[in-house]
PDB file of C-alpha atoms in Angstrom:
ATOM      1  CA  MET H 317     -58.822  45.914 -34.625  1.00 40.00           C
ATOM      2  CA  ALA H 318     -55.194  45.034 -33.690  1.00 46.00           C
ATOM      3  CA  GLU H 319     -54.094  41.403 -34.099  1.00 60.00           C
ATOM      4  CA  ARG H 320     -54.292  39.451 -30.836  1.00 68.00           C
ATOM      5  CA  TYR H 321     -51.034  38.361 -29.207  1.00 72.00           C
ATOM      6  CA  ASP H 322     -51.698  35.555 -26.684  1.00 81.00           C
ATOM      7  CA  CYS H 323     -49.916  33.128 -24.607  1.00 82.00           C
ATOM      8  CA  HIS H 324     -49.296  30.011 -26.704  1.00 81.00           C
ATOM      9  CA  TYR H 325     -50.335  27.821 -23.597  1.00 82.00           C
ATOM     10  CA  CYS H 326     -53.228  29.632 -21.807  1.00 85.00           C
ATOM     11  CA  ASN H 327     -54.307  31.961 -24.589  1.00 85.00           C
ATOM     12  CA  GLU H 328     -54.275  34.914 -22.218  1.00 84.00           C
ATOM     13  CA  SER H 329     -53.451  38.257 -23.899  1.00 80.00           C
ATOM     14  CA  LEU H 330     -49.863  39.272 -23.632  1.00 71.00           C
ATOM     15  CA  PHE H 331     -50.447  42.926 -24.477  1.00 68.00           C
ATOM     16  CA  GLY H 332     -48.602  45.097 -21.882  1.00 64.00           C
ATOM     17  CA  LYS H 333     -47.188  42.060 -20.170  1.00 70.00           C
ATOM     18  CA  LYS H 334     -43.819  40.370 -19.853  1.00 70.00           C
ATOM     19  CA  TYR H 335     -43.466  37.156 -21.892  1.00 71.00           C
ATOM     20  CA  VAL H 336     -40.956  34.658 -23.049  1.00 74.00           C
ATOM     21  CA  LEU H 337     -40.412  33.817 -26.716  1.00 72.00           C
ATOM     22  CA  ARG H 338     -39.639  30.096 -27.183  1.00 74.00           C
ATOM     23  CA  ASP H 339     -39.355  28.374 -30.563  1.00 71.00           C
ATOM     24  CA  GLU H 340     -41.104  31.400 -32.017  1.00 72.00           C
ATOM     25  CA  ASN H 341     -44.038  30.925 -29.664  1.00 76.00           C
ATOM     26  CA  PRO H 342     -44.833  33.384 -26.901  1.00 78.00           C
ATOM     27  CA  TYR H 343     -45.563  32.293 -23.309  1.00 77.00           C
ATOM     28  CA  CYS H 344     -46.664  34.342 -20.421  1.00 80.00           C
ATOM     29  CA  VAL H 345     -44.174  34.287 -17.554  1.00 77.00           C
ATOM     30  CA  LYS H 346     -46.632  32.287 -15.193  1.00 80.00           C
ATOM     31  CA  CYS H 347     -47.049  29.538 -17.766  1.00 80.00           C
ATOM     32  CA  TYR H 348     -43.377  29.288 -18.584  1.00 76.00           C
ATOM     33  CA  GLU H 349     -42.306  29.105 -14.970  1.00 74.00           C
ATOM     34  CA  SER H 350     -45.049  26.697 -14.002  1.00 72.00           C
ATOM     35  CA  ASN H 351     -42.844  23.751 -15.115  1.00 48.00           C
ATOM     36  CA  LYS H 352     -45.766  22.571 -17.237  1.00 49.00           C
ATOM     37  CA  PHE H 353     -43.253  22.432 -20.093  1.00 53.00           C
ATOM     38  CA  GLU H 354     -40.262  20.181 -19.818  1.00 47.00           C
ATOM     39  CA  LEU H 355     -37.996  22.751 -21.409  1.00 46.00           C
ATOM     40  CA  SER H 356     -34.287  23.291 -21.009  1.00 47.00           C
ATOM     41  CA  LEU H 357     -32.936  26.484 -19.558  1.00 47.00           C
ATOM     42  CA  PRO H 358     -34.702  29.641 -20.943  1.00 49.00           C
ATOM     43  CA  VAL H 359     -33.581  31.827 -23.767  1.00 49.00           C
ATOM     44  CA  CYS H 360     -34.497  35.201 -22.531  1.00 48.00           C
ATOM     45  CA  VAL H 361     -35.452  38.183 -24.626  1.00 47.00           C
ATOM     46  CA  CYS H 362     -34.413  41.291 -22.644  1.00 44.00           C
ATOM     47  CA  PRO H 363     -32.392  44.551 -23.152  1.00 43.00           C
ATOM     48  CA  GLN H 364     -29.414  43.313 -21.206  1.00 46.00           C
ATOM     49  CA  ASP H 365     -28.497  39.616 -20.969  1.00 57.00           C
ATOM     50  CA  LEU H 366     -25.838  37.134 -19.758  1.00 70.00           C
ATOM     51  CA  SER H 367     -24.497  34.607 -22.276  1.00 71.00           C
ATOM     52  CA  TYR H 368     -22.835  31.173 -21.871  1.00 74.00           C
ATOM     53  CA  LYS H 369     -22.225  28.772 -24.709  1.00 75.00           C
ATOM     54  CA  ASP H 370     -24.485  30.672 -27.127  1.00 72.00           C
ATOM     55  CA  ARG H 371     -27.397  30.776 -24.605  1.00 79.00           C
ATOM     56  CA  HIS H 372     -28.672  33.907 -22.942  1.00 79.00           C
ATOM     57  CA  TRP H 373     -30.205  34.930 -19.670  1.00 79.00           C
ATOM     58  CA  HIS H 374     -31.084  38.184 -18.024  1.00 77.00           C
ATOM     59  CA  ASP H 375     -29.770  38.950 -14.592  1.00 77.00           C
ATOM     60  CA  ASP H 376     -32.752  37.627 -12.636  1.00 81.00           C
ATOM     61  CA  CYS H 377     -32.916  34.394 -14.550  1.00 84.00           C
ATOM     62  CA  PHE H 378     -29.222  33.570 -14.160  1.00 84.00           C
ATOM     63  CA  HIS H 379     -29.509  31.480 -10.962  1.00 85.00           C
ATOM     64  CA  CYS H 380     -28.598  28.064  -9.590  1.00 88.00           C
ATOM     65  CA  PHE H 381     -30.992  25.331 -10.673  1.00 84.00           C
ATOM     66  CA  LYS H 382     -30.949  23.757  -7.099  1.00 83.00           C
ATOM     67  CA  CYS H 383     -30.891  26.561  -4.609  1.00 88.00           C
ATOM     68  CA  HIS H 384     -31.939  29.499  -6.944  1.00 86.00           C
ATOM     69  CA  ARG H 385     -29.271  31.774  -5.717  1.00 87.00           C
ATOM     70  CA  SER H 386     -28.013  34.265  -8.258  1.00 84.00           C
ATOM     71  CA  LEU H 387     -24.863  33.199 -10.194  1.00 78.00           C
ATOM     72  CA  VAL H 388     -24.074  36.728 -11.434  1.00 79.00           C
ATOM     73  CA  ASP H 389     -20.320  37.397 -10.950  1.00 76.00           C
ATOM     74  CA  LYS H 390     -19.987  34.004  -9.203  1.00 79.00           C
ATOM     75  CA  PRO H 391     -18.340  30.812 -10.148  1.00 77.00           C
ATOM     76  CA  PHE H 392     -20.684  28.047 -11.395  1.00 75.00           C
ATOM     77  CA  SER H 393     -20.750  24.728 -13.142  1.00 77.00           C
ATOM     78  CA  THR H 394     -23.172  22.876 -15.425  1.00 78.00           C
ATOM     79  CA  LYS H 395     -24.614  19.520 -15.399  1.00 78.00           C
ATOM     80  CA  ASP H 396     -27.079  18.284 -18.071  1.00 79.00           C
ATOM     81  CA  GLU H 397     -27.531  21.823 -19.262  1.00 79.00           C
ATOM     82  CA  GLN H 398     -28.493  23.004 -15.771  1.00 82.00           C
ATOM     83  CA  LEU H 399     -26.588  25.846 -14.086  1.00 82.00           C
ATOM     84  CA  LEU H 400     -25.418  24.993 -10.548  1.00 81.00           C
ATOM     85  CA  CYS H 401     -23.445  27.084  -7.997  1.00 83.00           C
ATOM     86  CA  THR H 402     -20.152  25.541  -6.766  1.00 77.00           C
ATOM     87  CA  GLU H 403     -21.665  24.430  -3.461  1.00 78.00           C
ATOM     88  CA  CYS H 404     -24.658  22.681  -5.010  1.00 81.00           C
ATOM     89  CA  TYR H 405     -22.524  21.091  -7.618  1.00 77.00           C
ATOM     90  CA  SER H 406     -20.077  19.763  -5.076  1.00 74.00           C
ATOM     91  CA  ASN H 407     -22.799  18.461  -2.792  1.00 74.00           C
ATOM     92  CA  GLU H 408     -24.428  16.643  -5.723  1.00 73.00           C
ATOM     93  CA  TYR H 409     -21.457  15.358  -7.698  1.00 73.00           C
ATOM     94  CA  SER H 410     -18.125  15.838  -5.883  1.00 74.00           C
ATOM     95  CA  SER H 411     -16.312  13.204  -3.767  1.00 80.00           C
ATOM     96  CA  LYS H 412     -17.288  12.799  -0.065  1.00 84.00           C
ATOM     97  CA  CYS H 413     -14.600  12.442   2.546  1.00 89.00           C
ATOM     98  CA  PHE H 414     -14.249   8.922   3.871  1.00 88.00           C
ATOM     99  CA  GLU H 415     -13.553  10.210   7.315  1.00 88.00           C
ATOM    100  CA  CYS H 416     -15.981  13.188   7.906  1.00 90.00           C
ATOM    101  CA  LYS H 417     -18.450  12.356   5.147  1.00 86.00           C
ATOM    102  CA  LYS H 418     -18.504  16.006   3.974  1.00 85.00           C
ATOM    103  CA  THR H 419     -18.055  17.125   0.410  1.00 80.00           C
ATOM    104  CA  ILE H 420     -14.442  17.635  -0.863  1.00 80.00           C
ATOM    105  CA  MET H 421     -14.816  21.041  -2.642  1.00 74.00           C
ATOM    106  CA  PRO H 422     -13.453  21.333  -6.178  1.00 69.00           C
ATOM    107  CA  GLY H 423      -9.964  22.904  -6.201  1.00 68.00           C
ATOM    108  CA  SER H 424      -9.209  21.741  -2.565  1.00 76.00           C
ATOM    109  CA  ARG H 425      -6.487  19.212  -1.985  1.00 84.00           C
ATOM    110  CA  LYS H 426      -7.510  15.630  -1.351  1.00 82.00           C
ATOM    111  CA  MET H 427      -5.951  12.272  -0.632  1.00 87.00           C
ATOM    112  CA  GLU H 428      -6.962   9.095  -2.428  1.00 86.00           C
ATOM    113  CA  HIS H 429      -6.331   5.534  -1.566  1.00 85.00           C
ATOM    114  CA  LYS H 430      -8.023   2.331  -2.840  1.00 84.00           C
ATOM    115  CA  GLY H 431     -11.064   4.159  -4.303  1.00 80.00           C
ATOM    116  CA  ASN H 432     -11.668   6.335  -1.226  1.00 87.00           C
ATOM    117  CA  SER H 433     -11.058  10.106  -0.797  1.00 87.00           C
ATOM    118  CA  TRP H 434     -10.220  12.206   2.193  1.00 89.00           C
ATOM    119  CA  HIS H 435      -9.753  15.928   2.921  1.00 89.00           C
ATOM    120  CA  GLU H 436      -6.041  16.503   3.425  1.00 88.00           C
ATOM    121  CA  THR H 437      -6.632  17.358   7.098  1.00 90.00           C
ATOM    122  CA  CYS H 438      -8.791  14.231   7.577  1.00 92.00           C
ATOM    123  CA  PHE H 439      -6.244  11.729   6.264  1.00 92.00           C
ATOM    124  CA  THR H 440      -4.415  11.192   9.584  1.00 92.00           C
ATOM    125  CA  CYS H 441      -2.574   8.430  11.314  1.00 93.00           C
ATOM    126  CA  GLN H 442      -4.881   6.253  13.532  1.00 91.00           C
ATOM    127  CA  ARG H 443      -2.365   6.314  16.370  1.00 91.00           C
ATOM    128  CA  CYS H 444      -0.933   9.806  16.618  1.00 93.00           C
ATOM    129  CA  GLN H 445      -3.718  11.567  14.746  1.00 92.00           C
ATOM    130  CA  GLN H 446      -1.247  13.716  12.740  1.00 93.00           C
ATOM    131  CA  PRO H 447      -1.958  14.436   9.036  1.00 92.00           C
ATOM    132  CA  ILE H 448      -0.092  11.887   6.903  1.00 89.00           C
ATOM    133  CA  GLY H 449       0.061  14.188   3.787  1.00 86.00           C
ATOM    134  CA  THR H 450       2.447  12.809   1.316  1.00 84.00           C
ATOM    135  CA  LYS H 451       4.463  10.791   3.689  1.00 88.00           C
ATOM    136  CA  SER H 452       4.682   6.986   3.551  1.00 87.00           C
ATOM    137  CA  PHE H 453       1.911   5.158   5.418  1.00 90.00           C
ATOM    138  CA  ILE H 454       0.875   1.598   6.116  1.00 87.00           C
ATOM    139  CA  PRO H 455      -2.787   0.444   5.964  1.00 89.00           C
ATOM    140  CA  LYS H 456      -3.965  -2.145   8.593  1.00 87.00           C
ATOM    141  CA  ASP H 457      -7.540  -3.229   9.500  1.00 86.00           C
ATOM    142  CA  ASN H 458      -9.179  -0.308   7.558  1.00 84.00           C
ATOM    143  CA  ASN H 459      -6.972   2.193   9.345  1.00 89.00           C
ATOM    144  CA  ASN H 460      -3.855   4.099   8.103  1.00 91.00           C
ATOM    145  CA  TYR H 461      -0.643   4.539  10.181  1.00 91.00           C
ATOM    146  CA  CYS H 462       2.397   6.569   9.579  1.00 91.00           C
ATOM    147  CA  VAL H 463       5.501   4.443   9.483  1.00 87.00           C
ATOM    148  CA  PRO H 464       6.905   5.383  12.930  1.00 87.00           C
ATOM    149  CA  CYS H 465       3.527   4.671  14.637  1.00 89.00           C
ATOM    150  CA  TYR H 466       3.085   1.324  12.751  1.00 86.00           C
ATOM    151  CA  GLU H 467       6.547   0.184  13.796  1.00 81.00           C
ATOM    152  CA  LYS H 468       5.914   1.148  17.441  1.00 83.00           C
ATOM    153  CA  GLN H 469       2.458  -0.625  17.578  1.00 83.00           C
ATOM    154  CA  PHE H 470       2.800  -3.604  15.302  1.00 83.00           C
ATOM    155  CA  ALA H 471       6.397  -4.351  14.154  1.00 79.00           C
ATOM    156  CA  LEU H 472       8.356  -7.133  15.721  1.00 83.00           C
ATOM    157  CA  GLN H 473      11.238  -6.139  17.908  1.00 86.00           C
ATOM    158  CA  CYS H 474      14.810  -7.499  17.175  1.00 89.00           C
ATOM    159  CA  VAL H 475      15.958  -9.541  20.174  1.00 88.00           C
ATOM    160  CA  HIS H 476      19.404  -8.102  19.845  1.00 89.00           C
ATOM    161  CA  CYS H 477      19.007  -4.395  19.348  1.00 89.00           C
ATOM    162  CA  LYS H 478      15.290  -4.013  20.461  1.00 85.00           C
ATOM    163  CA  LYS H 479      14.482  -2.027  17.411  1.00 85.00           C
ATOM    164  CA  PRO H 480      11.518  -2.800  15.019  1.00 84.00           C
ATOM    165  CA  VAL H 481      12.148  -5.349  12.246  1.00 83.00           C
ATOM    166  CA  THR H 482      10.250  -3.921   9.248  1.00 74.00           C
ATOM    167  CA  THR H 483      11.853  -5.763   6.292  1.00 74.00           C
ATOM    168  CA  GLY H 484      14.364  -8.581   5.678  1.00 74.00           C
ATOM    169  CA  GLY H 485      14.376 -10.023   9.063  1.00 83.00           C
ATOM    170  CA  VAL H 486      15.566 -13.487  10.299  1.00 88.00           C
ATOM    171  CA  THR H 487      13.774 -15.793  12.618  1.00 86.00           C
ATOM    172  CA  TYR H 488      15.958 -17.968  14.920  1.00 87.00           C
ATOM    173  CA  HIS H 489      14.501 -20.026  17.759  1.00 85.00           C
ATOM    174  CA  ASP H 490      11.140 -18.336  16.981  1.00 85.00           C
ATOM    175  CA  GLN H 491      12.565 -14.930  17.671  1.00 88.00           C
ATOM    176  CA  PRO H 492      13.004 -12.023  15.230  1.00 89.00           C
ATOM    177  CA  TRP H 493      16.391 -10.612  14.320  1.00 90.00           C
ATOM    178  CA  HIS H 494      17.653  -7.931  11.832  1.00 90.00           C
ATOM    179  CA  LYS H 495      19.881  -9.481   9.232  1.00 90.00           C
ATOM    180  CA  ASP H 496      22.660  -7.102  10.388  1.00 89.00           C
ATOM    181  CA  CYS H 497      22.176  -8.296  13.941  1.00 91.00           C
ATOM    182  CA  PHE H 498      22.211 -11.995  13.329  1.00 92.00           C
ATOM    183  CA  LEU H 499      25.952 -12.716  13.468  1.00 92.00           C
ATOM    184  CA  CYS H 500      28.182 -15.599  14.211  1.00 93.00           C
ATOM    185  CA  THR H 501      29.159 -15.801  17.852  1.00 91.00           C
ATOM    186  CA  GLY H 502      32.768 -16.484  17.009  1.00 91.00           C
ATOM    187  CA  CYS H 503      33.853 -14.318  14.029  1.00 92.00           C
ATOM    188  CA  LYS H 504      30.909 -11.812  14.009  1.00 92.00           C
ATOM    189  CA  GLU H 505      30.232 -12.342  10.326  1.00 92.00           C
ATOM    190  CA  GLN H 506      26.587 -12.015   9.133  1.00 90.00           C
ATOM    191  CA  LEU H 507      24.895 -15.428   9.071  1.00 88.00           C
ATOM    192  CA  SER H 508      21.953 -14.497   6.841  1.00 85.00           C
ATOM    193  CA  GLY H 509      22.081 -16.360   3.520  1.00 82.00           C
ATOM    194  CA  GLN H 510      24.676 -19.017   4.643  1.00 85.00           C
ATOM    195  CA  ARG H 511      24.580 -22.306   6.510  1.00 85.00           C
ATOM    196  CA  PHE H 512      25.077 -22.150  10.241  1.00 87.00           C
ATOM    197  CA  THR H 513      24.680 -24.233  13.411  1.00 85.00           C
ATOM    198  CA  SER H 514      24.470 -23.573  17.112  1.00 84.00           C
ATOM    199  CA  ARG H 515      26.034 -24.509  20.386  1.00 85.00           C
ATOM    200  CA  ASP H 516      24.273 -23.836  23.721  1.00 86.00           C
ATOM    201  CA  ASP H 517      21.677 -21.693  21.669  1.00 85.00           C
ATOM    202  CA  PHE H 518      24.477 -19.546  20.257  1.00 90.00           C
ATOM    203  CA  PRO H 519      24.735 -19.321  16.403  1.00 91.00           C
ATOM    204  CA  TYR H 520      28.009 -20.171  14.702  1.00 91.00           C
ATOM    205  CA  CYS H 521      29.171 -20.155  11.145  1.00 89.00           C
ATOM    206  CA  LEU H 522      30.440 -23.549  10.051  1.00 85.00           C
ATOM    207  CA  ASN H 523      34.095 -22.562  10.033  1.00 85.00           C
ATOM    208  CA  CYS H 524      33.945 -21.240  13.584  1.00 88.00           C
ATOM    209  CA  PHE H 525      31.925 -24.139  14.837  1.00 85.00           C
ATOM    210  CA  CYS H 526      34.281 -26.691  13.355  1.00 82.00           C
ATOM    211  CA  ASN H 527      37.360 -24.913  14.593  1.00 82.00           C
ATOM    212  CA  LEU H 528      35.930 -24.539  18.123  1.00 84.00           C
ATOM    213  CA  TYR H 529      33.970 -27.771  18.729  1.00 82.00           C
ATOM    214  CA  ALA H 530      34.327 -30.280  15.959  1.00 80.00           C
ATOM    215  CA  LYS H 531      36.471 -33.379  16.357  1.00 83.00           C
ATOM    216  CA  LYS H 532      39.776 -33.377  14.374  1.00 84.00           C
ATOM    217  CA  CYS H 533      40.669 -35.990  11.770  1.00 86.00           C
ATOM    218  CA  ALA H 534      43.487 -38.302  13.083  1.00 86.00           C
ATOM    219  CA  GLU H 535      45.098 -38.159   9.603  1.00 86.00           C
ATOM    220  CA  CYS H 536      44.765 -34.664   8.220  1.00 86.00           C
ATOM    221  CA  THR H 537      44.022 -32.954  11.599  1.00 82.00           C
ATOM    222  CA  THR H 538      41.315 -30.715  10.024  1.00 81.00           C
ATOM    223  CA  PRO H 539      37.818 -30.518  11.704  1.00 82.00           C
ATOM    224  CA  ILE H 540      35.197 -33.165  11.009  1.00 80.00           C
ATOM    225  CA  SER H 541      31.977 -31.176  10.977  1.00 71.00           C
ATOM    226  CA  GLY H 542      29.544 -34.048  10.687  1.00 63.00           C
ATOM    227  CA  LEU H 543      27.026 -31.539   9.252  1.00 62.00           C
ATOM    228  CA  GLY H 544      25.107 -31.955   6.052  1.00 55.00           C
ATOM    229  CA  GLY H 545      25.557 -35.719   6.000  1.00 59.00           C
ATOM    230  CA  THR H 546      29.225 -35.725   6.127  1.00 68.00           C
ATOM    231  CA  LYS H 547      30.558 -39.306   6.689  1.00 77.00           C
ATOM    232  CA  TYR H 548      33.366 -40.157   8.915  1.00 81.00           C
ATOM    233  CA  ILE H 549      34.993 -43.161  10.644  1.00 84.00           C
ATOM    234  CA  SER H 550      35.246 -43.457  14.482  1.00 84.00           C
ATOM    235  CA  PHE H 551      37.592 -45.918  16.183  1.00 87.00           C
ATOM    236  CA  GLU H 552      38.879 -45.989  19.806  1.00 83.00           C
ATOM    237  CA  GLU H 553      38.191 -42.350  20.358  1.00 80.00           C
ATOM    238  CA  ARG H 554      39.768 -41.337  17.082  1.00 87.00           C
ATOM    239  CA  GLN H 555      37.976 -40.062  13.954  1.00 85.00           C
ATOM    240  CA  TRP H 556      38.755 -39.875  10.256  1.00 87.00           C
ATOM    241  CA  HIS H 557      37.274 -38.273   7.215  1.00 86.00           C
ATOM    242  CA  ASN H 558      36.091 -41.125   4.889  1.00 86.00           C
ATOM    243  CA  ASP H 559      38.679 -39.922   2.355  1.00 86.00           C
ATOM    244  CA  CYS H 560      41.429 -40.108   5.003  1.00 88.00           C
ATOM    245  CA  PHE H 561      40.713 -43.553   6.331  1.00 90.00           C
ATOM    246  CA  ASN H 562      43.426 -45.282   4.210  1.00 91.00           C
ATOM    247  CA  CYS H 563      46.160 -47.845   4.819  1.00 90.00           C
ATOM    248  CA  LYS H 564      49.252 -46.100   6.032  1.00 88.00           C
ATOM    249  CA  LYS H 565      51.580 -48.093   3.736  1.00 89.00           C
ATOM    250  CA  CYS H 566      49.681 -48.729   0.418  1.00 89.00           C
ATOM    251  CA  LEU H 567      47.062 -45.929   0.898  1.00 90.00           C
ATOM    252  CA  VAL H 568      44.174 -48.234  -0.195  1.00 90.00           C
ATOM    253  CA  SER H 569      40.749 -47.093   1.285  1.00 89.00           C
ATOM    254  CA  LEU H 570      39.807 -49.088   4.446  1.00 88.00           C
ATOM    255  CA  VAL H 571      36.225 -47.787   4.382  1.00 87.00           C
ATOM    256  CA  GLY H 572      33.965 -50.896   4.825  1.00 84.00           C
ATOM    257  CA  ARG H 573      36.942 -53.229   5.083  1.00 86.00           C
ATOM    258  CA  GLY H 574      38.860 -54.949   7.851  1.00 85.00           C
ATOM    259  CA  PHE H 575      42.105 -53.298   9.070  1.00 87.00           C
ATOM    260  CA  LEU H 576      44.885 -53.703  11.651  1.00 86.00           C
ATOM    261  CA  THR H 577      46.457 -51.024  13.912  1.00 85.00           C
ATOM    262  CA  GLU H 578      50.079 -50.471  14.684  1.00 83.00           C
ATOM    263  CA  ARG H 579      50.561 -47.797  17.227  1.00 84.00           C
ATOM    264  CA  ASP H 580      48.782 -44.760  15.663  1.00 83.00           C
ATOM    265  CA  ASP H 581      48.766 -46.213  12.178  1.00 87.00           C
ATOM    266  CA  ILE H 582      46.047 -48.266  10.408  1.00 87.00           C
ATOM    267  CA  LEU H 583      46.941 -50.908   7.906  1.00 89.00           C
ATOM    268  CA  CYS H 584      45.170 -53.081   5.482  1.00 89.00           C
ATOM    269  CA  PRO H 585      45.339 -56.895   6.129  1.00 87.00           C
ATOM    270  CA  ASP H 586      47.946 -57.387   3.427  1.00 85.00           C
ATOM    271  CA  CYS H 587      50.329 -54.758   4.702  1.00 85.00           C
ATOM    272  CA  GLY H 588      49.674 -55.870   8.316  1.00 80.00           C
ATOM    273  CA  LYS H 589      50.953 -59.462   7.669  1.00 80.00           C
ATOM    274  CA  ASP H 590      54.481 -58.448   8.495  1.00 72.00           C
ATOM    275  CA  ILE H 591      53.663 -57.022  11.913  1.00 65.00           C
TER     276      ILE H 591
END
């Protein structure tokens, strides 16, 4: 009598039947495919096989673990030793588009920002709906805007030229200005970064303001700005710098002291004795 050759699991005879050899034990196809064994992908014994990383399949066994479609002559991926078609692998493990929630297929271009991913065609400006691509953009309130649209919708407008102020602006009287637009009313020099004052709401650099509006020292005739705590002496509609308020004859400082006048001159009490 011939030696019996039975399925290692159900003991059914395998003579004249297809079977799978696993760890030197034979299994009928029904038992092997019934998932009663928690086995990794099969090692098939057949006349023609497909191989991948020292593992072998025949044509009918080489299929996607999820959808069971044949992978013969098709691209595939592996995950935990399981074969997966490109579509199943992408649906299971690839990034999802933040906008349309669909899978971003491997090999396709995608945009990434703060941990989120988009299809290239889904990464669009909130205002004009045009793809942003590799151009600069500005995020605001969970939306993204191309720079021109952001400036039109959100940027402050310079009161002088009416164009958007995006960086490096100046605020004067609670109104925005470009640095290049904020100029002295007199000499037209840029006022950003230097001290200035105003007259009738018009800004002036200190030199122009003093030359145009400041009182002149009765001694040296240069302007007395009175800005920044500058001290000066005023007497009978005349003004002097502190350093210029001296006796006409002996040049002693008269600041905080008594003095006499002789026509347009001021004198200390000692020099004024002879008047």
